[in-house]
PDB file of C-alpha atoms in Angstrom:
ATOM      1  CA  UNK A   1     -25.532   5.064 -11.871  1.00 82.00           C
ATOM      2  CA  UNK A   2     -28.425   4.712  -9.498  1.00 89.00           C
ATOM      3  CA  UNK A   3     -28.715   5.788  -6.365  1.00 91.00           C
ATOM      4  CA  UNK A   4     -28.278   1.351  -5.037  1.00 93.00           C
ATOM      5  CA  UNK A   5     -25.242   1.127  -7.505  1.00 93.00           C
ATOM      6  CA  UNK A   6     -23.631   4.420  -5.164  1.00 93.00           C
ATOM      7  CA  UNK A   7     -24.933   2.806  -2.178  1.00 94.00           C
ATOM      8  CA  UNK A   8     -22.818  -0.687  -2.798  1.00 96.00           C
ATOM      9  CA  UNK A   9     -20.022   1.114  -3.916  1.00 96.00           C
ATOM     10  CA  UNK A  10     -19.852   3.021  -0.761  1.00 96.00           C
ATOM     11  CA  UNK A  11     -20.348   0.590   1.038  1.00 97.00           C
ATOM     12  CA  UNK A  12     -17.650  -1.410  -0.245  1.00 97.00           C
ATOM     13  CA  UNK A  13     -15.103   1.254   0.397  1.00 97.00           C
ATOM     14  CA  UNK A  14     -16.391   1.393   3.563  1.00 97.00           C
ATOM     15  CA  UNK A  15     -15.673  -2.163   4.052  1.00 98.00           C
ATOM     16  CA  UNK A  16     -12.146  -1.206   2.251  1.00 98.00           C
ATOM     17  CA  UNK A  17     -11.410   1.204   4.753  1.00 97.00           C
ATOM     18  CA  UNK A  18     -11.900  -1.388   7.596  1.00 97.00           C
ATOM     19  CA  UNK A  19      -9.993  -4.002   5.783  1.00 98.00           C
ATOM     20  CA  UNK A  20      -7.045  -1.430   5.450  1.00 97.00           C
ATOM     21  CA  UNK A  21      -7.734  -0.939   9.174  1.00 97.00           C
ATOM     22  CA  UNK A  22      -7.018  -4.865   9.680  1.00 97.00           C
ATOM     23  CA  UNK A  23      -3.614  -4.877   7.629  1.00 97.00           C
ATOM     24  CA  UNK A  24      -2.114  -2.141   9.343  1.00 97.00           C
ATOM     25  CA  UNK A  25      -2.863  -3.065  12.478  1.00 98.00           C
ATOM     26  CA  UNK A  26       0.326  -4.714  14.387  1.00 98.00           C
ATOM     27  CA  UNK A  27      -1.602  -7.099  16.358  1.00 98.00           C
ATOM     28  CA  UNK A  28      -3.061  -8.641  13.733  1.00 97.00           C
ATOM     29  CA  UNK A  29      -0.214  -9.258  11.596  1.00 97.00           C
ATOM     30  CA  UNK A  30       1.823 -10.232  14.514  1.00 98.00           C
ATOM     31  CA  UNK A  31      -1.019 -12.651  14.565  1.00 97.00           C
ATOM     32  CA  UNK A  32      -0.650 -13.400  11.747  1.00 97.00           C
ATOM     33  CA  UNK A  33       2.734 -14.401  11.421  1.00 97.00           C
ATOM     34  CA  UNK A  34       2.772 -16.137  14.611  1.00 98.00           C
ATOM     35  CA  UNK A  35      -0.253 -18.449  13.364  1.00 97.00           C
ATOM     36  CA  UNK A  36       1.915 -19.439  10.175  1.00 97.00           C
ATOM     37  CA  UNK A  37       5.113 -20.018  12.300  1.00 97.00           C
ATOM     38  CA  UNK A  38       3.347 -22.432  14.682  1.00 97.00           C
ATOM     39  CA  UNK A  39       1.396 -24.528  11.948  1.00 97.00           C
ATOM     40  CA  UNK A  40       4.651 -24.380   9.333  1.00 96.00           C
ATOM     41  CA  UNK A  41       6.805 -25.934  12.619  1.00 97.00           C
ATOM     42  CA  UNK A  42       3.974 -28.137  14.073  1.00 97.00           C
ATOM     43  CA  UNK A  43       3.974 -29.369  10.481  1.00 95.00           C
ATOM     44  CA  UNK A  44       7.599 -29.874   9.930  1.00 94.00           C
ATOM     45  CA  UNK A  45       7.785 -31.472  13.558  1.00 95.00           C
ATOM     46  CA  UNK A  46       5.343 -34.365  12.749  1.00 95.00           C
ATOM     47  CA  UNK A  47       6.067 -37.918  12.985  1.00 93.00           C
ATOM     48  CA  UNK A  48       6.306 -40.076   9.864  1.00 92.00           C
ATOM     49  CA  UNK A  49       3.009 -41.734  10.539  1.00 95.00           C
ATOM     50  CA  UNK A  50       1.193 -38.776  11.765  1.00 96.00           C
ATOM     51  CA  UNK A  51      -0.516 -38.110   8.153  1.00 95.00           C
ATOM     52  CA  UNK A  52      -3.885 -37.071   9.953  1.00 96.00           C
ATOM     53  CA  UNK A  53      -1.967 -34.744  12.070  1.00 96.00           C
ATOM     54  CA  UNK A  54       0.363 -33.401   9.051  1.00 96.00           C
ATOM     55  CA  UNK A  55      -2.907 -32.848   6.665  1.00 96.00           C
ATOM     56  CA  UNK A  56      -5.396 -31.260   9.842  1.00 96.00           C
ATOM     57  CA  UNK A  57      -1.931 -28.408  10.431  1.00 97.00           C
ATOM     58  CA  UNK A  58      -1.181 -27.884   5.910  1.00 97.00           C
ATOM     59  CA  UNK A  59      -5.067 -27.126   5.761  1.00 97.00           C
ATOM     60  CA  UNK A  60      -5.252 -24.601   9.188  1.00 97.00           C
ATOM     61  CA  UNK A  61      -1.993 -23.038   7.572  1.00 97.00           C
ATOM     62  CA  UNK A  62      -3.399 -22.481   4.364  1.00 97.00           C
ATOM     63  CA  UNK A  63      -6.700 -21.444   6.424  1.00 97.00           C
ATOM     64  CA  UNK A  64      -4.927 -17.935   7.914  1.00 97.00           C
ATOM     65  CA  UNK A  65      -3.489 -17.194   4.257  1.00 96.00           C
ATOM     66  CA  UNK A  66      -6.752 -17.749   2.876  1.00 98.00           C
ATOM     67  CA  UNK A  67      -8.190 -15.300   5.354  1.00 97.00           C
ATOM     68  CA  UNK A  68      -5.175 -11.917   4.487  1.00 97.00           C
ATOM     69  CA  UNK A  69      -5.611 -12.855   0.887  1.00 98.00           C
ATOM     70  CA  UNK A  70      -9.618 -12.186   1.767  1.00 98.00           C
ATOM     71  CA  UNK A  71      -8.947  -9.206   3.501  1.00 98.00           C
ATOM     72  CA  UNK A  72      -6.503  -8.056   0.493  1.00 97.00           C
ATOM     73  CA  UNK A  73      -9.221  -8.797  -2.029  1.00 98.00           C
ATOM     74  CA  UNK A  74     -11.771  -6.350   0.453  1.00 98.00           C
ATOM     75  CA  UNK A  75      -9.214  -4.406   0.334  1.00 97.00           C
ATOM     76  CA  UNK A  76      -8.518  -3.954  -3.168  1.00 97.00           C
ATOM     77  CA  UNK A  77     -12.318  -3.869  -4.197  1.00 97.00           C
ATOM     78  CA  UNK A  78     -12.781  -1.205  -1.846  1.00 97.00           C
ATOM     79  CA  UNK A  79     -10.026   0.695  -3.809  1.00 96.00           C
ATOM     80  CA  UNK A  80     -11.919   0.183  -7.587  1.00 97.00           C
ATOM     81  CA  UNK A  81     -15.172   1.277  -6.082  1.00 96.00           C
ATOM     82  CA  UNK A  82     -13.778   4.701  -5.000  1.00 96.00           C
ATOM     83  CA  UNK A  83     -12.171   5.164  -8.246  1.00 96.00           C
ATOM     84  CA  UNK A  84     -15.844   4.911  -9.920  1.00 95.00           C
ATOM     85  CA  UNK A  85     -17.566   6.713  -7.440  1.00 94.00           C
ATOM     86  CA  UNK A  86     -14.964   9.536  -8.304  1.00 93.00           C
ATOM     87  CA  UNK A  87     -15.491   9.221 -11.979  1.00 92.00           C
ATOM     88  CA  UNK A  88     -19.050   9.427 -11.627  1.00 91.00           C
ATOM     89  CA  UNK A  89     -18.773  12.446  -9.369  1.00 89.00           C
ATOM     90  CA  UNK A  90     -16.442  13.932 -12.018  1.00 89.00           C
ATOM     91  CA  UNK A  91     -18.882  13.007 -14.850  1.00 87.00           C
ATOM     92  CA  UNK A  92     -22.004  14.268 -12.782  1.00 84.00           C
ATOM     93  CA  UNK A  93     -20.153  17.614 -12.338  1.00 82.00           C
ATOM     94  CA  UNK A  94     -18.395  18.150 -15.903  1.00 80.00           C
ATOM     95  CA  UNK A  95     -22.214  17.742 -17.224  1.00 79.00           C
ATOM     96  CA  UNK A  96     -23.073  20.528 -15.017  1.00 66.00           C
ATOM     97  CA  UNK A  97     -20.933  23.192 -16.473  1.00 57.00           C
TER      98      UNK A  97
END
């Protein structure tokens, strides 16, 4: 592994670390939630000819789902580079001795 291979994996738990950050934090998920409650009820309150209206709310709902399940995935990446970074380290040092 080169020394740019360690560098992107690093920096992607970096980025995991942040992303981890995100989840846990309260605020956000209370945003979170609250975002999907108001588009699921906007959407479920719409008139029967508001198909503009219904179709603008089911895409900004599936919008903040898209956006954890991004986070998730940074998060998750984050969490296989650190296991390789380890096995390298472990290889790097069981060739030493």
């Amino acid at each position: 592994m080169n020394k740019d291979q360690q560098g992107k994996l690093q920096q992607e738990v970096s980025q995991s670390n942040k992303a981890r950050q995100l989840l846990d934090n309260p605020l956000f998920k209370e945003a979170l939630n609250e975002l999907k409650k108001l588009y699921a009820e906007s959407l479920f309150n719409t008139g029967a000819k508001e198909q503009d209206t219904r179709e603008k709310l089911w895409l900004a709902y599936n919008v903040v789902g898209k956006v954890e399940q991004h986070i998730k995935e940074i998060l998750d990446t984050g969490k296989l580079a650190k296991k390789q970074l380890e096995d390298f380290r472990s290889s790097i040092k069981n060739q030493k001795f």
